[in-house]
Amino acid sequence: MNDMTPTREQREAKLEGMGCKRKRVEDARFTQGKGNYVDDLKLPGMLHGDFVRSPHAHARVKSINSEEALKVPGVLAVITAETLKTVNLAWMPTLAGDVQMVLADGKVLFQNQEVAFVVATDRYAADDGINKVVVEYEPLPVVIDPFKAMDADAPVLREDLAGKTTGAHGPRKHHNHIFEWTVGDKDLTDAAFRKADVTIKEMLSYHRTHPSPLETCQCVCSFDKIKGELSIWGTFQAPHVIRTVVALIAKIPEHKIHVISPDVGGGFGNKVGAYPGYICAAVASIVTGKPVKWVEDRIENLTATSFARDYHMTTEIAATREGKVTGLRVHVLADHGAFDACADPSKWPAGFFNIVTGSYDFPVAHLSVDGIYTNKAPGGVAYRCSFRVTEAAYCIERGMDILAQKLGMDPAELRLKNFIRPEQFPYHSALGWEYDSGDYHTAMKKMMETVDYAGLRKQQADQRAAFKRGETREIMGLGVSFFTEIVGAGPSKNCDILGIAMFDSCEIRLHPTGAGIARVGTKSTGQGHETTWAQIIATEIGIPADDIMVEEGNTDTAPYGLGTYGSRSTPVAGAAIAMAARKIKAKAQMIAAYKLEVHEGDLEWDIDGFKVKGLPEKTMSMKDICWAAYNSVPPGMEPGLEAVSYYDPPNMTYPFGAYICVMNIDVDTGVYKIRRFYALDDCGTRINPMIIEGQVHGGLTEAFAIAMGQEIRYDDEGNVVTGSFMDFFMPTAVETPHWETDFTVTPSPHHPIGAKGVGESPNVGGVPAFSNAVNDAFSFLGSTHIQMPHDYWRNWRAAKSLGVFA
Ligand code: CDP
């Protein structure tokens, strides 16, 4: 080795592979305003579409008159349900097995529902046209309170379902009932409750909120009449699924549909489903022969395009006097709004809510979920969450704190006592999941030591004493949360969307000079896939990450994939990437053996190439193998170096984490101060620690927003009262707390690189940490549970109801 020969460390560092804090390659364009979003797209002759929306939450549509609108300069067409009926598209199927009106057909069922689509030469003309469409409504009684939806005299919302006693998920008990879903052993659970020393029961509401990505939902549809081809550029988290859905409902052959997701400004579940805007823009393009753009505004996005949560969970835990949990019973009233358009894998009407036993060794559990219709927007998307896992984590983590309070035990101690032990993995939960790996005690103890948990409890006791002596008006809360996520939908045995198994895919093609391209079935909406996917390849096949271009979001070039949501990208596509890379490596080994004139088995992998065992100077780098792949492969071998892998995971992955929030609340104003927030995450093998930290910061910020104020709220008439960022809490850097992050590493045993997902975890674990902090603060005044969101007003109201203003 001469002085110029790079060391092993230098060779490894050059790759910027897994474990490296590689800077995000996509940021070069984003930070310089060079991103390419849907609204940047301008096609020749492009028209613009915009919606007439209903001011009523429930009303019969008696007539729609477009005469005056069509006189507005620039307005070319007004599309209504009647127009859509001519192409059989007035209603569309939802991912949850229901149907949904594309445009109001006879009546409207929620405020801001799409009633007519005005197509014009520009956005302003479309808007003028909207104001001239005359719609005659006859208001009907509304159902907003989910607890009244199944009253005997509740108005019938879905007249189209009249007489249907069975829905997509079994029998319907009432005209506003969608499904009942039960899991677990009811008899054994009831018996555990009968025998229990201690039980708790509390109705825990997880309010309706919204993912509100920075970029709203939008698309450009362009139908080429000559070729019979439809191109759709859109803000899609799952472009291939959109292509298949369009092929099925518009009856256009799938190879003639081109779906492209360019840069997308945040998804958080909001951009998984198919919305009326996409259908109307496509129909308008087919009708006019011109490209048509649809871009929703903020109010439309918040009020009509999906929602998240709205779960009302009656939670019961049975335990021994010593604090060992013996049973869990949960009933959920799930408010799905006007149509069941939940974006869950087909078989799971309440997503993966049956992860609700959390991190604890419950011997028995029983869960029942009733889905119901109300006069609210449809959706139920997984807002930075893996299909209702956030709701489940909130349910069990609040439940454990309430149990601790009843037992007079410390909440951290109660958790340590009930955690699934390391030797129990793979662990079969009472509600049917197989947890892959975990070491909960280590994570919890690391969190407690780092923050000096005992010291904080002492401080809290002192503060409470001072409050009682009248020396302070501040109360202090410690919010502990320990979550287990279930991400990586999913194994085909569990998960499909409209019958398509939820695998994912990667195709890698290496070029002669040792660079290459990787095309993946996922679609980054800000998570940095272009950076991290190249890191997996760099470690697997020794090509520097900088020399791998990652491409996603074009259905013509990417292999079929199910897209990005629910932190599935790393567990599923990340595995497909490693598997495709390994296929390439296997071929590369044959080429290297041929060139080095040895047997394949005599070679071993060494960072960025192969070396002959026992002859370290006899090597062939991956770069040289790439060249050889295009000019001198072994006889009989096809030239080139590329591979594709479709990965159907054997199981989900189960990341976990220990969080704590330290909060002070001023009882006179309700104003809270987040003094400290510590988040320890375990997502198995870490691909890019810097990106993970970014994901955790983002997820915690959204958790903070949801727990402390973000809400889609309705008045009694069904008007959305939080329909803009004036009312819907969107934290800025001013309000956002400082985050402390930490980690442990417990690899997934079944994932090729041991990685689990991470993007959703901070939201899943963060919300209960904030809520537990508020509830812990108030608990010494005699409160058991205060519902979220915990804004200043509600904190003040809670203080008032607890009698602190004597
Ligand atoms: O599906 P989604 O991309 O939203 O979530 P994810 O799989 O949790 O990945 C989010 C980002 O974190 C991606 O850029 C991943 O590559 C990165 N990540 C990582 O570096 N190491 C992990 N163990 C998990 C995710």
Short mmCIF file of C-alpha atoms in Angstrom, two decimals, residues 403-806:
data_model
loop_
_atom_site.label_atom_id
_atom_site.label_comp_id
_atom_site.label_asym_id
_atom_site.label_seq_id
_atom_site.Cartn_x
_atom_site.Cartn_y
_atom_site.Cartn_z
CA LEU A 403 -54.58 3.33 36.17
CA ALA A 404 -51.39 4.56 37.85
CA GLN A 405 -53.35 7.40 39.41
CA LYS A 406 -55.99 5.00 40.74
CA LEU A 407 -53.35 2.64 42.14
CA GLY A 408 -51.34 5.52 43.62
CA MET A 409 -48.34 4.28 41.63
CA ASP A 410 -45.76 6.18 39.64
CA PRO A 411 -46.71 5.97 35.91
CA ALA A 412 -43.16 5.05 34.86
CA GLU A 413 -42.99 2.32 37.50
CA LEU A 414 -46.37 0.93 36.35
CA ARG A 415 -45.07 0.76 32.79
CA LEU A 416 -41.81 -0.96 33.78
CA LYS A 417 -43.81 -3.53 35.69
CA ASN A 418 -45.99 -4.41 32.70
CA PHE A 419 -43.66 -4.14 29.70
CA ILE A 420 -43.25 -7.10 27.39
CA ARG A 421 -39.87 -8.51 28.44
CA PRO A 422 -36.99 -8.82 25.91
CA GLU A 423 -37.07 -12.62 26.07
CA GLN A 424 -40.77 -12.66 25.08
CA PHE A 425 -40.01 -11.48 21.51
CA PRO A 426 -41.28 -12.39 18.97
CA TYR A 427 -44.32 -11.56 21.08
CA HIS A 428 -47.90 -12.54 20.27
CA SER A 429 -50.30 -9.88 21.48
CA ALA A 430 -53.73 -10.71 22.84
CA LEU A 431 -55.22 -8.88 19.83
CA GLY A 432 -53.35 -10.85 17.21
CA TRP A 433 -50.08 -9.16 16.24
CA GLU A 434 -46.58 -10.66 16.35
CA TYR A 435 -44.15 -8.00 17.59
CA ASP A 436 -40.78 -8.58 15.90
CA SER A 437 -38.29 -7.20 18.43
CA GLY A 438 -37.98 -4.81 21.35
CA ASP A 439 -36.11 -3.92 24.50
CA TYR A 440 -38.49 -1.64 26.32
CA HIS A 441 -36.88 -1.69 29.76
CA THR A 442 -33.53 -0.44 28.44
CA ALA A 443 -35.19 2.40 26.53
CA MET A 444 -37.37 3.44 29.47
CA LYS A 445 -34.49 3.37 31.95
CA LYS A 446 -32.26 5.37 29.60
CA MET A 447 -34.97 8.00 29.34
CA MET A 448 -35.47 8.11 33.12
CA GLU A 449 -31.74 8.43 33.80
CA THR A 450 -31.12 11.06 31.15
CA VAL A 451 -33.85 13.40 32.35
CA ASP A 452 -33.33 12.61 36.06
CA TYR A 453 -36.89 11.38 36.43
CA ALA A 454 -36.63 11.00 40.20
CA GLY A 455 -35.36 14.58 40.48
CA LEU A 456 -38.24 15.86 38.35
CA ARG A 457 -40.80 14.06 40.52
CA LYS A 458 -39.21 15.64 43.60
CA GLN A 459 -39.42 19.06 41.95
CA GLN A 460 -43.09 18.41 41.17
CA ALA A 461 -43.84 17.45 44.78
CA ASP A 462 -42.19 20.68 45.97
CA GLN A 463 -44.12 22.73 43.42
CA ARG A 464 -47.41 21.12 44.50
CA ALA A 465 -46.66 21.91 48.12
CA ALA A 466 -45.86 25.50 47.18
CA PHE A 467 -49.14 25.72 45.21
CA LYS A 468 -51.08 24.49 48.22
CA ARG A 469 -49.35 27.09 50.41
CA GLY A 470 -50.43 29.74 47.87
CA GLU A 471 -46.84 30.60 46.90
CA THR A 472 -47.26 29.86 43.18
CA ARG A 473 -50.10 29.70 40.65
CA GLU A 474 -48.22 27.29 38.41
CA ILE A 475 -48.74 23.55 38.42
CA MET A 476 -46.21 21.10 37.00
CA GLY A 477 -46.89 17.97 34.94
CA LEU A 478 -44.68 15.09 33.82
CA GLY A 479 -46.04 13.36 30.74
CA VAL A 480 -44.57 9.90 30.28
CA SER A 481 -45.37 7.93 27.16
CA PHE A 482 -44.00 4.63 25.94
CA PHE A 483 -45.30 3.62 22.55
CA THR A 484 -45.04 0.63 20.26
CA GLU A 485 -45.79 1.34 16.61
CA ILE A 486 -46.72 -1.12 13.90
CA VAL A 487 -45.39 0.03 10.54
CA GLY A 488 -44.58 -1.46 7.18
CA ALA A 489 -47.92 -2.31 5.60
CA GLY A 490 -47.63 -4.82 4.71
CA PRO A 491 -47.43 -8.50 4.39
CA SER A 492 -49.81 -9.68 1.67
CA LYS A 493 -51.39 -12.04 4.19
CA ASN A 494 -52.58 -8.97 6.13
CA CYS A 495 -52.75 -6.06 3.75
CA ASP A 496 -54.06 -5.07 0.37
CA ILE A 497 -55.53 -2.01 -1.29
CA LEU A 498 -58.47 -2.88 -3.54
CA GLY A 499 -57.07 -6.38 -3.84
CA ILE A 500 -53.48 -5.36 -4.65
CA ALA A 501 -51.03 -6.79 -2.11
CA MET A 502 -49.06 -4.13 -0.26
CA PHE A 503 -45.55 -5.06 -1.43
CA ASP A 504 -43.05 -2.52 -2.66
CA SER A 505 -40.40 -2.45 -5.28
CA CYS A 506 -37.06 -1.22 -6.53
CA GLU A 507 -35.24 -1.40 -9.83
CA ILE A 508 -31.52 -0.60 -9.89
CA ARG A 509 -29.62 -0.10 -13.13
CA LEU A 510 -25.87 0.47 -13.02
CA HIS A 511 -24.17 2.27 -15.90
CA PRO A 512 -20.77 1.31 -17.41
CA THR A 513 -18.87 4.07 -15.57
CA GLY A 514 -19.98 2.90 -12.13
CA ALA A 515 -22.90 5.24 -11.58
CA GLY A 516 -26.54 4.26 -11.65
CA ILE A 517 -30.22 4.92 -11.15
CA ALA A 518 -32.62 3.42 -8.64
CA ARG A 519 -36.35 3.61 -9.28
CA VAL A 520 -38.57 2.90 -6.33
CA GLY A 521 -42.33 2.35 -5.91
CA THR A 522 -42.57 4.80 -3.03
CA LYS A 523 -42.92 8.58 -3.25
CA SER A 524 -41.16 10.96 -0.91
CA THR A 525 -43.25 13.90 0.21
CA GLY A 526 -40.37 15.42 2.14
CA GLN A 527 -38.80 12.44 3.93
CA GLY A 528 -35.55 12.55 1.94
CA HIS A 529 -35.79 9.27 0.04
CA GLU A 530 -33.42 10.50 -2.68
CA THR A 531 -30.77 10.73 0.04
CA THR A 532 -31.41 7.62 2.11
CA TRP A 533 -32.27 5.10 -0.61
CA ALA A 534 -28.88 5.80 -2.23
CA GLN A 535 -27.24 5.17 1.17
CA ILE A 536 -28.70 1.65 1.37
CA ILE A 537 -27.38 0.91 -2.12
CA ALA A 538 -23.98 2.42 -1.28
CA THR A 539 -23.51 0.07 1.67
CA GLU A 540 -24.89 -2.95 -0.17
CA ILE A 541 -22.90 -2.67 -3.40
CA GLY A 542 -20.09 -0.23 -2.73
CA ILE A 543 -21.07 2.51 -5.18
CA PRO A 544 -20.90 5.95 -3.53
CA ALA A 545 -24.35 7.32 -2.68
CA ASP A 546 -23.48 10.41 -4.73
CA ASP A 547 -23.26 8.23 -7.84
CA ILE A 548 -26.79 6.82 -7.47
CA MET A 549 -29.74 8.82 -8.70
CA VAL A 550 -33.03 7.95 -7.03
CA GLU A 551 -36.25 8.43 -8.96
CA GLU A 552 -39.80 7.99 -7.65
CA GLY A 553 -43.27 9.00 -8.66
CA ASN A 554 -43.48 8.21 -12.36
CA THR A 555 -45.68 5.19 -13.08
CA ASP A 556 -44.17 4.78 -16.55
CA THR A 557 -40.67 4.23 -15.18
CA ALA A 558 -40.92 3.08 -11.55
CA PRO A 559 -41.82 -0.56 -10.85
CA TYR A 560 -45.31 -0.98 -9.31
CA GLY A 561 -45.34 0.08 -5.68
CA LEU A 562 -47.97 0.92 -3.12
CA GLY A 563 -46.53 4.31 -2.20
CA THR A 564 -45.52 6.19 0.90
CA TYR A 565 -47.62 6.52 4.05
CA GLY A 566 -47.73 4.95 7.49
CA SER A 567 -43.91 4.80 7.65
CA ARG A 568 -44.02 1.90 5.23
CA SER A 569 -41.24 3.13 2.95
CA THR A 570 -38.25 1.89 4.95
CA PRO A 571 -39.81 -1.39 6.16
CA VAL A 572 -41.06 -2.36 2.69
CA ALA A 573 -39.33 -0.38 -0.08
CA GLY A 574 -36.12 -0.12 1.95
CA ALA A 575 -36.07 -3.91 2.00
CA ALA A 576 -36.80 -4.10 -1.77
CA ILE A 577 -33.85 -1.78 -2.37
CA ALA A 578 -31.49 -4.00 -0.37
CA MET A 579 -32.82 -7.12 -2.13
CA ALA A 580 -32.39 -5.61 -5.61
CA ALA A 581 -28.87 -4.52 -4.64
CA ARG A 582 -28.08 -8.05 -3.47
CA LYS A 583 -29.18 -9.48 -6.82
CA ILE A 584 -26.76 -7.07 -8.50
CA LYS A 585 -24.01 -8.03 -6.10
CA ALA A 586 -24.52 -11.72 -6.89
CA LYS A 587 -24.08 -11.06 -10.62
CA ALA A 588 -21.15 -8.74 -9.91
CA GLN A 589 -19.46 -11.56 -8.00
CA MET A 590 -19.70 -13.84 -11.03
CA ILE A 591 -18.22 -11.15 -13.26
CA ALA A 592 -15.40 -10.46 -10.77
CA ALA A 593 -14.60 -14.18 -10.46
CA TYR A 594 -14.38 -14.46 -14.26
CA LYS A 595 -12.15 -11.40 -14.55
CA LEU A 596 -9.89 -12.39 -11.65
CA GLU A 597 -9.81 -15.97 -12.91
CA VAL A 598 -10.87 -17.52 -9.62
CA HIS A 599 -13.87 -19.44 -8.39
CA GLU A 600 -16.77 -17.31 -7.14
CA GLY A 601 -16.48 -18.90 -3.70
CA ASP A 602 -12.90 -17.65 -3.45
CA LEU A 603 -14.10 -14.06 -3.37
CA GLU A 604 -15.18 -12.03 -0.39
CA TRP A 605 -16.86 -8.66 -0.23
CA ASP A 606 -14.73 -5.75 0.94
CA ILE A 607 -16.51 -2.36 1.26
CA ASP A 608 -16.54 -1.35 -2.42
CA GLY A 609 -15.58 -4.46 -4.34
CA PHE A 610 -14.45 -8.08 -4.12
CA LYS A 611 -11.09 -9.42 -3.02
CA VAL A 612 -9.68 -12.89 -3.35
CA LYS A 613 -9.58 -14.65 0.01
CA GLY A 614 -5.99 -14.81 1.24
CA LEU A 615 -4.73 -12.57 -1.58
CA PRO A 616 -5.69 -9.05 -0.46
CA GLU A 617 -3.89 -7.39 -3.38
CA LYS A 618 -6.07 -9.27 -5.90
CA THR A 619 -9.23 -7.16 -5.98
CA MET A 620 -11.85 -5.82 -8.32
CA SER A 621 -13.82 -2.73 -7.43
CA MET A 622 -17.53 -2.42 -8.10
CA LYS A 623 -16.76 0.46 -10.43
CA ASP A 624 -14.54 -1.81 -12.55
CA ILE A 625 -17.15 -4.58 -12.42
CA CYS A 626 -19.69 -2.12 -13.87
CA TRP A 627 -17.38 -1.49 -16.82
CA ALA A 628 -16.82 -5.21 -17.29
CA ALA A 629 -20.59 -5.83 -17.19
CA TYR A 630 -20.85 -3.94 -20.46
CA ASN A 631 -17.89 -5.45 -22.32
CA SER A 632 -16.56 -8.71 -20.96
CA VAL A 633 -19.05 -10.81 -19.04
CA PRO A 634 -18.52 -14.55 -18.61
CA PRO A 635 -19.57 -16.64 -21.64
CA GLY A 636 -23.33 -17.25 -21.65
CA MET A 637 -24.09 -14.36 -19.30
CA GLU A 638 -26.25 -11.45 -20.48
CA PRO A 639 -24.45 -8.12 -20.44
CA GLY A 640 -25.56 -5.24 -18.21
CA LEU A 641 -25.94 -4.84 -14.46
CA GLU A 642 -29.47 -4.29 -13.28
CA ALA A 643 -32.06 -5.93 -11.07
CA VAL A 644 -35.59 -5.46 -9.84
CA SER A 645 -37.07 -6.67 -6.59
CA TYR A 646 -40.66 -6.80 -5.38
CA TYR A 647 -40.65 -7.25 -1.63
CA ASP A 648 -43.57 -8.73 0.27
CA PRO A 649 -42.55 -8.40 3.92
CA PRO A 650 -43.02 -11.44 6.19
CA ASN A 651 -44.20 -9.20 9.05
CA MET A 652 -44.66 -5.57 10.06
CA THR A 653 -41.91 -3.81 11.99
CA TYR A 654 -42.49 -2.56 15.53
CA PRO A 655 -40.50 0.58 16.37
CA PHE A 656 -40.89 1.93 19.87
CA GLY A 657 -39.86 4.84 22.04
CA ALA A 658 -39.82 6.44 25.46
CA TYR A 659 -40.89 10.10 25.64
CA ILE A 660 -41.31 12.57 28.43
CA CYS A 661 -42.74 16.05 28.49
CA VAL A 662 -42.16 18.46 31.38
CA MET A 663 -44.75 21.19 31.47
CA ASN A 664 -45.86 24.04 33.71
CA ILE A 665 -49.38 25.47 33.50
CA ASP A 666 -50.50 28.78 34.93
CA VAL A 667 -53.94 28.05 36.37
CA ASP A 668 -55.11 31.68 36.14
CA THR A 669 -54.53 31.97 32.38
CA GLY A 670 -54.27 28.36 31.21
CA VAL A 671 -50.99 29.28 29.53
CA TYR A 672 -48.57 26.35 29.42
CA LYS A 673 -44.81 26.29 29.12
CA ILE A 674 -43.12 23.17 27.73
CA ARG A 675 -40.01 23.14 29.89
CA ARG A 676 -38.47 20.06 28.40
CA PHE A 677 -39.31 17.38 25.86
CA TYR A 678 -37.11 14.30 25.55
CA ALA A 679 -37.76 11.65 22.87
CA LEU A 680 -35.92 8.36 22.67
CA ASP A 681 -36.70 6.41 19.50
CA ASP A 682 -35.74 2.89 18.50
CA CYS A 683 -36.23 2.32 14.78
CA GLY A 684 -33.80 -0.56 14.45
CA THR A 685 -30.88 -0.02 12.10
CA ARG A 686 -30.51 3.69 11.41
CA ILE A 687 -29.91 4.62 7.77
CA ASN A 688 -29.34 8.36 8.20
CA PRO A 689 -29.23 9.67 11.79
CA MET A 690 -29.64 13.29 10.64
CA ILE A 691 -32.77 12.51 8.62
CA ILE A 692 -34.16 10.48 11.52
CA GLU A 693 -33.66 13.48 13.79
CA GLY A 694 -35.45 15.67 11.26
CA GLN A 695 -38.32 13.19 11.08
CA VAL A 696 -38.56 13.14 14.88
CA HIS A 697 -38.54 16.96 15.09
CA GLY A 698 -41.30 17.18 12.47
CA GLY A 699 -43.45 14.48 14.05
CA LEU A 700 -43.09 15.98 17.51
CA THR A 701 -44.08 19.39 16.18
CA GLU A 702 -47.24 17.89 14.69
CA ALA A 703 -47.89 15.99 17.94
CA PHE A 704 -47.52 19.24 19.87
CA ALA A 705 -49.95 20.94 17.49
CA ILE A 706 -52.57 18.19 17.78
CA ALA A 707 -52.38 17.75 21.55
CA MET A 708 -52.27 21.44 22.35
CA GLY A 709 -54.82 22.97 20.01
CA GLN A 710 -55.15 21.71 16.44
CA GLU A 711 -58.75 20.71 15.82
CA ILE A 712 -61.43 20.59 13.13
CA ARG A 713 -64.42 21.76 15.13
CA TYR A 714 -68.06 22.04 14.04
CA ASP A 715 -70.93 24.05 15.43
CA ASP A 716 -74.35 22.48 15.94
CA GLU A 717 -75.42 23.34 12.37
CA GLY A 718 -72.39 21.59 10.91
CA ASN A 719 -70.40 24.71 10.06
CA VAL A 720 -66.65 24.19 10.32
CA VAL A 721 -65.43 26.81 12.76
CA THR A 722 -61.72 26.07 12.39
CA GLY A 723 -61.47 26.20 8.61
CA SER A 724 -58.42 28.40 8.18
CA PHE A 725 -55.01 28.90 9.76
CA MET A 726 -56.51 31.78 11.74
CA ASP A 727 -58.38 29.20 13.83
CA PHE A 728 -56.64 25.90 13.13
CA PHE A 729 -53.50 25.80 15.25
CA MET A 730 -50.40 25.64 13.05
CA PRO A 731 -47.35 26.07 15.27
CA THR A 732 -44.51 28.24 14.05
CA ALA A 733 -40.94 28.31 15.35
CA VAL A 734 -42.19 30.72 18.03
CA GLU A 735 -44.51 28.24 19.74
CA THR A 736 -42.59 25.04 18.99
CA PRO A 737 -40.65 23.66 21.97
CA HIS A 738 -37.00 22.60 21.91
CA TRP A 739 -36.67 18.87 21.23
CA GLU A 740 -34.07 16.57 22.81
CA THR A 741 -33.63 13.35 20.84
CA ASP A 742 -31.98 10.07 21.72
CA PHE A 743 -32.03 6.47 20.55
CA THR A 744 -31.43 2.81 21.17
CA VAL A 745 -30.98 0.27 18.36
CA THR A 746 -32.94 -3.00 18.34
CA PRO A 747 -32.83 -4.27 14.74
CA SER A 748 -35.82 -5.94 13.13
CA PRO A 749 -34.93 -9.63 12.80
CA HIS A 750 -36.83 -10.09 9.54
CA HIS A 751 -35.88 -6.94 7.62
CA PRO A 752 -32.86 -7.40 5.31
CA ILE A 753 -31.04 -4.45 6.88
CA GLY A 754 -32.77 -4.57 10.27
CA ALA A 755 -34.49 -1.21 9.80
CA LYS A 756 -37.93 -0.22 11.08
CA GLY A 757 -39.89 2.90 10.08
CA VAL A 758 -39.59 6.12 12.05
CA GLY A 759 -41.53 8.96 10.42
CA GLU A 760 -44.77 8.40 12.30
CA SER A 761 -43.32 7.43 15.68
CA PRO A 762 -42.90 10.93 17.15
CA ASN A 763 -46.52 11.74 16.41
CA VAL A 764 -47.70 8.45 17.87
CA GLY A 765 -45.64 8.83 21.05
CA GLY A 766 -45.74 12.61 21.25
CA VAL A 767 -49.49 13.20 21.59
CA PRO A 768 -49.92 11.05 24.76
CA ALA A 769 -46.77 12.60 26.26
CA PHE A 770 -48.26 16.10 25.96
CA SER A 771 -51.70 15.01 27.10
CA ASN A 772 -50.29 13.02 30.03
CA ALA A 773 -48.28 16.08 31.08
CA VAL A 774 -51.40 18.27 31.19
CA ASN A 775 -53.40 15.57 32.97
CA ASP A 776 -50.56 14.84 35.38
CA ALA A 777 -50.38 18.54 36.24
CA PHE A 778 -54.10 18.70 37.05
CA SER A 779 -54.33 15.26 38.70
CA PHE A 780 -53.36 16.48 42.19
CA LEU A 781 -56.34 18.85 42.08
CA GLY A 782 -58.60 15.82 41.78
CA SER A 783 -59.00 15.47 38.01
CA THR A 784 -58.88 12.10 36.25
CA HIS A 785 -59.02 13.03 32.59
CA ILE A 786 -59.22 16.25 30.59
CA GLN A 787 -59.99 15.83 26.90
CA MET A 788 -57.65 17.13 24.19
CA PRO A 789 -56.84 19.56 22.69
CA HIS A 790 -55.25 21.29 25.66
CA ASP A 791 -55.30 24.90 24.51
CA TYR A 792 -55.03 27.82 26.94
CA TRP A 793 -58.82 28.25 27.11
CA ARG A 794 -59.47 24.61 27.94
CA ASN A 795 -56.68 24.57 30.54
CA TRP A 796 -58.22 27.60 32.17
CA ARG A 797 -61.65 25.99 32.04
CA ALA A 798 -60.25 22.80 33.59
CA ALA A 799 -58.67 24.83 36.40
CA LYS A 800 -61.98 26.62 36.96
CA SER A 801 -63.95 23.37 37.12
CA LEU A 802 -61.44 22.04 39.67
CA GLY A 803 -62.20 24.98 41.93
CA VAL A 804 -58.88 26.82 41.93
CA PHE A 805 -60.55 30.27 41.79
CA ALA A 806 -62.22 30.08 45.18
#
